Coordinates of C-alpha atoms in Angstrom, one line a residue:
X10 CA 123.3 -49.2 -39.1
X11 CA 126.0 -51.6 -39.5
X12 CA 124.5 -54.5 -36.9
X13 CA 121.7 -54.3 -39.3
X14 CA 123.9 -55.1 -42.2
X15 CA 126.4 -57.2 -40.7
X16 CA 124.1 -60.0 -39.9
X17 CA 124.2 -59.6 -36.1
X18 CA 120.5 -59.8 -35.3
X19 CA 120.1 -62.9 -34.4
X20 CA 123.3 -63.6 -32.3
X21 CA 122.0 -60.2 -30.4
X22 CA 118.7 -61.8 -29.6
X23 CA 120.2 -65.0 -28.5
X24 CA 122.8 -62.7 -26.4
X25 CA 119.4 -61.1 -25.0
X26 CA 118.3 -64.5 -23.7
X27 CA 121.8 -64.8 -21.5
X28 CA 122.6 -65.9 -18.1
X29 CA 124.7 -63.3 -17.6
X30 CA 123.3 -59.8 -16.4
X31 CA 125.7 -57.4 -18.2
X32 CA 125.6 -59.6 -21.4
X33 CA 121.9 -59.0 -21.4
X34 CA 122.0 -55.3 -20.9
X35 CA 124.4 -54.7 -23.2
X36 CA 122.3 -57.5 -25.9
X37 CA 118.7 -55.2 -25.1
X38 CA 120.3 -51.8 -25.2
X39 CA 121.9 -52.7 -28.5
X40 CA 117.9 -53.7 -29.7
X41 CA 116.2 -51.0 -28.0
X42 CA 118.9 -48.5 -30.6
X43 CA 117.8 -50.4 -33.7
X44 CA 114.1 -49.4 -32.8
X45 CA 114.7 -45.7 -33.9
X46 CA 114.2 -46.0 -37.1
X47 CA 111.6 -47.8 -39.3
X48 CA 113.6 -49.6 -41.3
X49 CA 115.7 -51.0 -38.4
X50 CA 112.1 -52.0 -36.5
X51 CA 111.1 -54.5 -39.6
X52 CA 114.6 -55.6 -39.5
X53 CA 114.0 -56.6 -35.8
X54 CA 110.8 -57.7 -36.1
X55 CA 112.3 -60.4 -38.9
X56 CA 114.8 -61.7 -36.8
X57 CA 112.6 -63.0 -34.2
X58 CA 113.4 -59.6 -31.7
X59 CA 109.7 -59.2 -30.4
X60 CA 109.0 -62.4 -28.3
X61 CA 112.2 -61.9 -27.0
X62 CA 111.7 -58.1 -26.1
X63 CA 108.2 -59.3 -24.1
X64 CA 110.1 -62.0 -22.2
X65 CA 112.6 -59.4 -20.9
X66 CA 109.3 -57.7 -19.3
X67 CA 109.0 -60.7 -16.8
X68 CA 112.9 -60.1 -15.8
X69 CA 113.0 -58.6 -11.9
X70 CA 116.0 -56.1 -13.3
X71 CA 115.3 -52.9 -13.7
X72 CA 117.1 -52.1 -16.4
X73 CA 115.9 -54.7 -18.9
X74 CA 112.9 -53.8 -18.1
X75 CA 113.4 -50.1 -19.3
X76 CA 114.8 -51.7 -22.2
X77 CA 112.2 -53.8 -23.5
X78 CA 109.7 -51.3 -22.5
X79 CA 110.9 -48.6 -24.3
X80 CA 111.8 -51.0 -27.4
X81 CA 108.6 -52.1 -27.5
X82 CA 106.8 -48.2 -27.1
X83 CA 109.4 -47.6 -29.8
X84 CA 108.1 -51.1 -32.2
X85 CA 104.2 -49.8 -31.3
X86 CA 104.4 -46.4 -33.6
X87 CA 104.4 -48.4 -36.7
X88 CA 100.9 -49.7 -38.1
X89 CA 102.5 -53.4 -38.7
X90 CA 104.1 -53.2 -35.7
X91 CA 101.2 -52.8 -33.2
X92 CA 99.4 -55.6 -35.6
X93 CA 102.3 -58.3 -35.0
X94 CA 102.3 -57.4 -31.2
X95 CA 98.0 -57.9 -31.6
X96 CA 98.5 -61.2 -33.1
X97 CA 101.6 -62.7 -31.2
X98 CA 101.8 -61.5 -27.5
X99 CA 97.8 -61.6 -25.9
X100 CA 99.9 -61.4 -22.6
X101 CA 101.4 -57.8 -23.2
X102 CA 99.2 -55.8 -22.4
X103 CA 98.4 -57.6 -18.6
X104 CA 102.4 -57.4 -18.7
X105 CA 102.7 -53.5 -19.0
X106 CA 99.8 -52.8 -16.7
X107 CA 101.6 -54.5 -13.9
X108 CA 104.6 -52.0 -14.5
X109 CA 102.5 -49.2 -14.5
X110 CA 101.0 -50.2 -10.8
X111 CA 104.8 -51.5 -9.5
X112 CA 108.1 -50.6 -11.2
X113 CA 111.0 -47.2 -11.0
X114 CA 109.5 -44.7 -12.6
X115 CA 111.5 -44.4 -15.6
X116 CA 110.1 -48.1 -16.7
X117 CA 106.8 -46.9 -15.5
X118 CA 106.7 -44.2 -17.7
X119 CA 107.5 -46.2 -20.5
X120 CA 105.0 -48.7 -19.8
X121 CA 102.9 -45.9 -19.9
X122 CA 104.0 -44.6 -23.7
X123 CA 103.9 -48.3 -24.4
X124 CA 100.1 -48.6 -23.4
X125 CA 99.8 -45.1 -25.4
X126 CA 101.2 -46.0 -28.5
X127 CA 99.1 -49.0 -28.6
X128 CA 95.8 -47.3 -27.9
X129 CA 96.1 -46.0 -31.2
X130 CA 94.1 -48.8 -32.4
X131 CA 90.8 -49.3 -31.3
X132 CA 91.3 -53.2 -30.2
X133 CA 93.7 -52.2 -27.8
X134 CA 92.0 -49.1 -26.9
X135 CA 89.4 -51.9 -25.4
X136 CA 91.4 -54.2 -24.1
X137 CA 93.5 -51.9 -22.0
X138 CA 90.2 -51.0 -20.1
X139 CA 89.3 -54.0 -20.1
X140 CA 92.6 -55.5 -18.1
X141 CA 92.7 -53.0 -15.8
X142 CA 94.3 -49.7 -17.6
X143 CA 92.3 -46.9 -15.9
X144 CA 92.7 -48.0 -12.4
X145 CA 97.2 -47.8 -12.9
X146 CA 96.3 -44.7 -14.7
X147 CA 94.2 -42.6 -11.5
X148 CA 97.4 -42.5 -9.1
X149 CA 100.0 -41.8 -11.7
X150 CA 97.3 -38.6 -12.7
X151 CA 97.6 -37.4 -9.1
X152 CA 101.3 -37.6 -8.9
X153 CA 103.4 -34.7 -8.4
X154 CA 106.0 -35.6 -10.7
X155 CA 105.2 -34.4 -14.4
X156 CA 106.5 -37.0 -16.8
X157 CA 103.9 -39.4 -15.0
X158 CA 101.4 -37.1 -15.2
X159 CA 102.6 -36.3 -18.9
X160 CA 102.5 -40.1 -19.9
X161 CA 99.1 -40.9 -18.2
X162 CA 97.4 -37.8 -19.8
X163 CA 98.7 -39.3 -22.7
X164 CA 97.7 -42.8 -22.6
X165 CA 94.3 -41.8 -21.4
X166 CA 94.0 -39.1 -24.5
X167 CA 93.8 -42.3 -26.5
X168 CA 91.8 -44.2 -24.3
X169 CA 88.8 -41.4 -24.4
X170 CA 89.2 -41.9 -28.4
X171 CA 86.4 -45.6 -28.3
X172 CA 83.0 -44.6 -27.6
X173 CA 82.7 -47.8 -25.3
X174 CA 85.6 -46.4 -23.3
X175 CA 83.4 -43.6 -22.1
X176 CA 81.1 -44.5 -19.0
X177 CA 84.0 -47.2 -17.9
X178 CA 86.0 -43.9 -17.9
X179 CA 83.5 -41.8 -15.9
X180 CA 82.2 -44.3 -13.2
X181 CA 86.3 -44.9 -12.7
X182 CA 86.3 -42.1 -10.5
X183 CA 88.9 -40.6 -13.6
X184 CA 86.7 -37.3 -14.4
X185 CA 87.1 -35.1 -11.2
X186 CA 90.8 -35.4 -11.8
X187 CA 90.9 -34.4 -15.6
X188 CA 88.9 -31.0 -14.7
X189 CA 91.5 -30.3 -11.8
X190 CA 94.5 -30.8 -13.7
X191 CA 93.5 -28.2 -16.4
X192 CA 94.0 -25.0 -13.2
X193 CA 96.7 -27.4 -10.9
X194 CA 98.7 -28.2 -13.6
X195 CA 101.0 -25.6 -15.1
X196 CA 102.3 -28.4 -18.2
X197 CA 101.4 -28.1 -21.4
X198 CA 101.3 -30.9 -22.5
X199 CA 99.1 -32.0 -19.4
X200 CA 96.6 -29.2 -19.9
X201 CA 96.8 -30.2 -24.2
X202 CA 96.4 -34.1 -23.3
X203 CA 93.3 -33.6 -20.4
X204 CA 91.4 -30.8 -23.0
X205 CA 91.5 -33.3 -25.6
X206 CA 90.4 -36.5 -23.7
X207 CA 87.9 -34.6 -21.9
X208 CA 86.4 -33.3 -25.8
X209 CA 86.7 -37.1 -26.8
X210 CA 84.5 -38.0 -23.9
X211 CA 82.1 -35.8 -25.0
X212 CA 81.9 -36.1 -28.3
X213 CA 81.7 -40.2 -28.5
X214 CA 77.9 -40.6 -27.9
X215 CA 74.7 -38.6 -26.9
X216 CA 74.2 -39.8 -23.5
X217 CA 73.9 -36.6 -20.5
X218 CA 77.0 -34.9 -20.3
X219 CA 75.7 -32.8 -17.2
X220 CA 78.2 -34.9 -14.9
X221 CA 81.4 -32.6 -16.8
X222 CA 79.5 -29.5 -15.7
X223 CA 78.7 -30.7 -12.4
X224 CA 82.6 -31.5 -12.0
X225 CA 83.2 -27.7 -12.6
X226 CA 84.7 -28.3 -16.0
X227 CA 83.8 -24.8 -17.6
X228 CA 85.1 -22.8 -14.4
X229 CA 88.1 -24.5 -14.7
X230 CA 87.9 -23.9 -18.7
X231 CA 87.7 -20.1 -18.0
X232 CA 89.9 -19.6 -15.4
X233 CA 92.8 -20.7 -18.1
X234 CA 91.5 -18.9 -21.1
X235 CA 91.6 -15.7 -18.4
X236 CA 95.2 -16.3 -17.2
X237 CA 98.2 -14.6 -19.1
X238 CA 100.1 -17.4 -18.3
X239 CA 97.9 -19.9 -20.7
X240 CA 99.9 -20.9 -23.7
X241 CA 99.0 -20.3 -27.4
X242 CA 98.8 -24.4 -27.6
X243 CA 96.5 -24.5 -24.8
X244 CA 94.1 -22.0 -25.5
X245 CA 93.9 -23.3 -28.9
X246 CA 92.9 -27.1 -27.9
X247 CA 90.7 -25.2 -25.4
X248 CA 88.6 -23.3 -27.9
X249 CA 88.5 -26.7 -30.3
X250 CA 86.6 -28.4 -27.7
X251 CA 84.4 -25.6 -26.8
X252 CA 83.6 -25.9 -30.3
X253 CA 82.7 -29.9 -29.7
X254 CA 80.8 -28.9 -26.2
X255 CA 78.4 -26.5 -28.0
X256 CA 77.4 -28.9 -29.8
X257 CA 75.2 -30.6 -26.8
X258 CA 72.1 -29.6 -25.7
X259 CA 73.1 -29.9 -21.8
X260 CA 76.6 -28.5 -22.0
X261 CA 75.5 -25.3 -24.1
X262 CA 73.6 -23.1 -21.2
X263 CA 77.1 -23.5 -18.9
X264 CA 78.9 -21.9 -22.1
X265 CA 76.4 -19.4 -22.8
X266 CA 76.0 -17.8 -19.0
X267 CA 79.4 -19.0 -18.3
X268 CA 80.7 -15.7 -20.3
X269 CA 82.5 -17.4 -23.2
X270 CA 81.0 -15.6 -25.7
X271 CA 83.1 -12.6 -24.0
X272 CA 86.4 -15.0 -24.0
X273 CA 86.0 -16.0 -28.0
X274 CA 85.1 -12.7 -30.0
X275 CA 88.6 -11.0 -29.5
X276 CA 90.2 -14.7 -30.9
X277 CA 88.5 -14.5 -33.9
X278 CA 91.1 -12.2 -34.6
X279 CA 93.7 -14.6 -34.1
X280 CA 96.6 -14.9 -36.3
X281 CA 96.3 -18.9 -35.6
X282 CA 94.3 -19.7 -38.2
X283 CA 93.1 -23.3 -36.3
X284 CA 92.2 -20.6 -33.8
X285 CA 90.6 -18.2 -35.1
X286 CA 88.5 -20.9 -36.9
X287 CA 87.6 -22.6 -33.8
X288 CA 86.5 -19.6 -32.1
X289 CA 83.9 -18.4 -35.5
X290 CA 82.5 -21.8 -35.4
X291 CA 81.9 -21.9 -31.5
X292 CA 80.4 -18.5 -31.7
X293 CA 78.2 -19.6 -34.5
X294 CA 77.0 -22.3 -32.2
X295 CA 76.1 -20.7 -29.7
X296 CA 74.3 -18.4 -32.4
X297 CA 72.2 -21.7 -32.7
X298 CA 71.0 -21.5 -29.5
X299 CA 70.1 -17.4 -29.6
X300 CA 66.5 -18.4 -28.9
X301 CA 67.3 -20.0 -25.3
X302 CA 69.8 -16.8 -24.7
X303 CA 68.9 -13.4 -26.5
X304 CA 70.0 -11.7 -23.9
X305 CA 73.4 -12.8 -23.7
X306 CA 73.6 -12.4 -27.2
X307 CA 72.7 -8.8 -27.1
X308 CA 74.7 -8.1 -24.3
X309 CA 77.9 -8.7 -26.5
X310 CA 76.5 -7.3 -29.6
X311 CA 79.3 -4.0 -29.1
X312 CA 81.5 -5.1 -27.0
X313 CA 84.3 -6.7 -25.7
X314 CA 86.7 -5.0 -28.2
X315 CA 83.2 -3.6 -30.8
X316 CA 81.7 -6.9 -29.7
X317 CA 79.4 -9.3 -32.1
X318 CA 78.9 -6.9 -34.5
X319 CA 82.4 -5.8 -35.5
X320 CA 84.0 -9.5 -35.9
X321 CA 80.6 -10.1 -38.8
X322 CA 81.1 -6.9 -40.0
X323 CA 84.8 -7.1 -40.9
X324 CA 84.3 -11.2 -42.1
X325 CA 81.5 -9.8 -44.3
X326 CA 83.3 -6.9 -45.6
X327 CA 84.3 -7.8 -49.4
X328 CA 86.5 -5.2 -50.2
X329 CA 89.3 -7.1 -47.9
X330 CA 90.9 -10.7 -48.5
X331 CA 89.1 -13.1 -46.4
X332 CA 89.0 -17.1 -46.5
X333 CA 85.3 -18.3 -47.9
X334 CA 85.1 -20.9 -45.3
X335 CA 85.7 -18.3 -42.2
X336 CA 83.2 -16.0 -44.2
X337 CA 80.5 -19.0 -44.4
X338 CA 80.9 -19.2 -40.7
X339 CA 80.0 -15.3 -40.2
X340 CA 77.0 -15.6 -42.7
X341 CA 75.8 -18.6 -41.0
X342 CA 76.2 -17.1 -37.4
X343 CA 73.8 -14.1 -39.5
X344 CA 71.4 -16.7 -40.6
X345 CA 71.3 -18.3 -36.8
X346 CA 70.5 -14.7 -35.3
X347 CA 67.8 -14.1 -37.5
X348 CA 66.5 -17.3 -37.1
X349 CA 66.2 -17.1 -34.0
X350 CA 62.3 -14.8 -34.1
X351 CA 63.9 -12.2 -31.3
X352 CA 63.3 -8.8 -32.7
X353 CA 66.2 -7.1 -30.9
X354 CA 68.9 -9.2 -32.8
X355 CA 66.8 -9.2 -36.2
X356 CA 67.1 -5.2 -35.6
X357 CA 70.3 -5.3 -34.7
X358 CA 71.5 -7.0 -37.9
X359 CA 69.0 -5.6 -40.4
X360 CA 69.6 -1.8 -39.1
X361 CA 73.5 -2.2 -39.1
X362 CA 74.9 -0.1 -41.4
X363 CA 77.3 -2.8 -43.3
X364 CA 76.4 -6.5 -42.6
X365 CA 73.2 -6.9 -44.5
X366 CA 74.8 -4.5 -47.5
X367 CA 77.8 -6.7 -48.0
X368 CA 75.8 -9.7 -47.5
X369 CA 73.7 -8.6 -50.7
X370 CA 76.9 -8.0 -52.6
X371 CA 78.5 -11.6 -51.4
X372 CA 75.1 -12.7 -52.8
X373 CA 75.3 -11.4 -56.1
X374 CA 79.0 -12.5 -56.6
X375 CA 78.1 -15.7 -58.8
X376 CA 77.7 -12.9 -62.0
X377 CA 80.9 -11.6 -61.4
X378 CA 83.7 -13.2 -63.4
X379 CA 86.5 -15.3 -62.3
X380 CA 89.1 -12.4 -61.9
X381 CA 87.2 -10.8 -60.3
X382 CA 85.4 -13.8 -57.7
X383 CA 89.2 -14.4 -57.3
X384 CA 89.6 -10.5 -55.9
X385 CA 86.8 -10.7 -53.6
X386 CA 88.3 -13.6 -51.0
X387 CA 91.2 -15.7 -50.9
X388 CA 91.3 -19.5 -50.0
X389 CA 93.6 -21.2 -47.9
X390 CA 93.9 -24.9 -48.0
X391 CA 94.3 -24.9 -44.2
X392 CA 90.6 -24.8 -43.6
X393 CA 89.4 -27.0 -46.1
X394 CA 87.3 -30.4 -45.1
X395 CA 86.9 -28.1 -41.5
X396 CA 83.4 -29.0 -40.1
X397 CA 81.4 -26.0 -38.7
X398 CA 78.7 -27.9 -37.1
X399 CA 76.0 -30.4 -37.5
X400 CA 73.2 -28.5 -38.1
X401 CA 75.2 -26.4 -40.6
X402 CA 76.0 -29.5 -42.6
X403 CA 72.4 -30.7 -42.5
X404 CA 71.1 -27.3 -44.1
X405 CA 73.6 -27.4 -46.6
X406 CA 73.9 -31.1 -47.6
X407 CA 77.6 -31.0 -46.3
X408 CA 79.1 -35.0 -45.7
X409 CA 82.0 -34.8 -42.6
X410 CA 83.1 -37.9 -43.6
X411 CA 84.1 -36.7 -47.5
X412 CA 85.5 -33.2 -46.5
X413 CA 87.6 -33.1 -50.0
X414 CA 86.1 -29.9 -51.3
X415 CA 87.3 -27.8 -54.2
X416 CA 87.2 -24.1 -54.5
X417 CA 83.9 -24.3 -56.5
X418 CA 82.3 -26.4 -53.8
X419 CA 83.5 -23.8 -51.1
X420 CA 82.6 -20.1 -53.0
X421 CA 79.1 -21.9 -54.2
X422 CA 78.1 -22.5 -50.7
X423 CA 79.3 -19.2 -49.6
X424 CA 77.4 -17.8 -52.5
X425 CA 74.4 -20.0 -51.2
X426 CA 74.4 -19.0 -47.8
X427 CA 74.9 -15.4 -48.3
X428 CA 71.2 -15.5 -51.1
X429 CA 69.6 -17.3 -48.1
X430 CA 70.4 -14.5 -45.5
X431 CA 69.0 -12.2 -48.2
X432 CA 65.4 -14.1 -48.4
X433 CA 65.3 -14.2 -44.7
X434 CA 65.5 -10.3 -44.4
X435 CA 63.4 -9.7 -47.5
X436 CA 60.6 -12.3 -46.1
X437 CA 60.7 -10.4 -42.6
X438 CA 60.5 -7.1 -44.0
X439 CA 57.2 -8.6 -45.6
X440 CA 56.0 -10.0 -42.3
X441 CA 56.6 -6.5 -41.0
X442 CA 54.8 -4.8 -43.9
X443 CA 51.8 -7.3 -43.4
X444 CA 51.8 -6.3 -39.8

């Protein structure tokens, strides 16, 4: 940009600092365009631009204040950015609140993004609560325009990220709200933003997570994996957290009799890989818990669309192409049902005509050569470093935090878990033949 390059950065910020309205405008419009790229935000930050774009935030016009606002949001993406505004303007923050409780809306949206962009670091994820944050962002949530609604769902998506953000969060009234926007809001990226926050709250500590349920959140979860108008997006970041609310103890029994199990067999067909892996991984969750719900389990052994059965069968079947890490999944969803010491799913594994066959055949692939390991499965680097869930990575020795795998890693462990489905059937046919 040539006001880069010509050496005009700091006449612009002294022509920010003018008496005259129009001058000013003109000075902060001409700021806010360097902050769209990178390059041109260092630039500003070196001439001084920042203290000068947070002064404009105490101006009474409107205007300037959408300027600065927005230069700022704009200045917050970068890393180094957010770090200068941490160490040189401990007022900003108190600044932007007030906007977002008294301002137009186009400057309280941006004091909104502002507020988002910073949350991307955990200091200011705290301090925002802290001064104030949640109690601008209620109202704007019940709003009936959308781009409030959009940029609160936002900024409180971020928020939910800081495990101490989570019981300020709940007692701030914030919950009831979240669960009815997923059904009363037809956005997107309102129903993407309020899914994901609500899975952060979740997922941040172990304390009772009944008060979600309580709030109707899995009625409200069903009702938009049922509707034909739910986007692809949606229903994606709505199985992803279903994979995270499995996961608890007290959330599980609402997902099990809550007929999900029904809702996620036909996606593991998916051809959204993120998907279709979300939906394996929930199902093998629930799996987990086949002790506390056989009968449910049963129930969809066949059906909806061949049910239980037909999504292991056709993971486990080696003569087709199939990712190693979506195949782990169906052999430890195996291992979970015949874990679980209920005869009618032991029978209804061991007696199927396919799944315990391929399963000795998976088992037996370390002998085979590499041509031919190669033939039985494909990998895909999509799903590498994916977690399937806690008590899967304790079995196998599998570290979350150091997901870089390599193909060996990945076919071993399917070779591994595939052998250990094979002991458990031969060592229950042995309890049977002592019996």
């Amino acid at each position: 940009m040539r006001i880069a390059k010509s050496g005009a950065l700091l006449p612009l910020t002294r022509l920010a600092r003018s008496r005259d309205l129009r001058v000013q405008r003109n000075a902060a419009g001409a700021l806010l365009n360097m902050t769209h790229s990178a390059e041109h935000r260092q630039q500003l930050i070196g001439a001084g631009a920042v203290p000068v774009l947070v002064e404009l935030l105490g101006e009474d016009d409107p205007e300037l204040q959408y300027y600065a606002t927005t230069a700022l949001s704009n200045i917050a993406v970068d890393d180094s950015g957010r770090q200068l505004l941490w160490d040189t303007q401990p007022g900003l923050i108190d600044a932007l609140v007030r906007f977002v409780d008294a301002s137009t809306i186009k400057v309280q949206c941006q004091a909104i993004l502002t507020l988002r962009n910073l949350a991307s670091d955990d200091q200011y994820q705290l301090q925002i609560v802290a001064h104030g944050g949640l109690d601008s962002l209620l109202p704007l949530l019940q709003s009936e325009y959308d781009p409030l609604i959009i940029s609160a769902a936002a900024c409180l998506r971020n928020l939910s990220i800081h495990p101490d953000n989570e019981q300020p969060i709940l007692h701030s009234g914030i919950l009831p709200c979240l669960v009815d926007l997923l059904t009363q809001s037809g956005n997107e990226e309102v129903q993407c933003h309020v899914i994901s926050a609500l899975r952060n709250l979740v997922a941040n500590n172990d304390a009772d997570k009944t008060p979600f349920a309580e709030a109707g959140l899995f009625d409200h979860m069903k009702a938009v994996l049922l509707s034909p108008d739910a986007s692809d997006n949606v229903v994606a970041e709505m199985v992803a957290a279903l994979n995270v609310f499995v996961l608890d103890d007290s959330l599980a029994p609402y997902i099990l009799d809550g007929g999900f199990l029904e809702l996620l067999i036909p996606l593991t067909r998916s051809p959204q890989v993120e998907l279709q892996y979300n939906a394996c991984v929930t199902i093998s969750g629930l799996a987990g818990k086949a002790g506390e719900a056989v009968d449910r389990l049963v129930q969809v052994w066949d059906r909806p669309d061949g049910g239980l059965q037909s999504y292991l069968a056709s993971f486990l079947a080696v003569d087709e192409g199939m990712d190693p890490v979506l195949r782990s999944i169906a052999l430890w969803t195996v291992t979970q049902l015949l874990e679980s010491n209920s005869p009618d799913l032991v029978n209804l594994v061991t007696s199927h005509p396919s799944i315990i066959k391929n399963i000795d055949k998976i088992a037996s692939i370390g002998s085979l050569s590499d041509s031919e390991l190669r033939n039985s499965a494909y990998t895909t680097d999509s799903l590498v470093g994916q977690r399937m869930s806690r008590a899967f990575d304790d079995a196998y020795g599998v570290d979350p935090e150091n997901p870089d795998e390599n193909d060996d890693d990945i076919y071993n462990r399917m070779i591994n878990l595939a052998q250990d489905v094979i002991s458990l059937v031969h060592n229950q046919d042995q309890d049977v033949w002592r019996h």
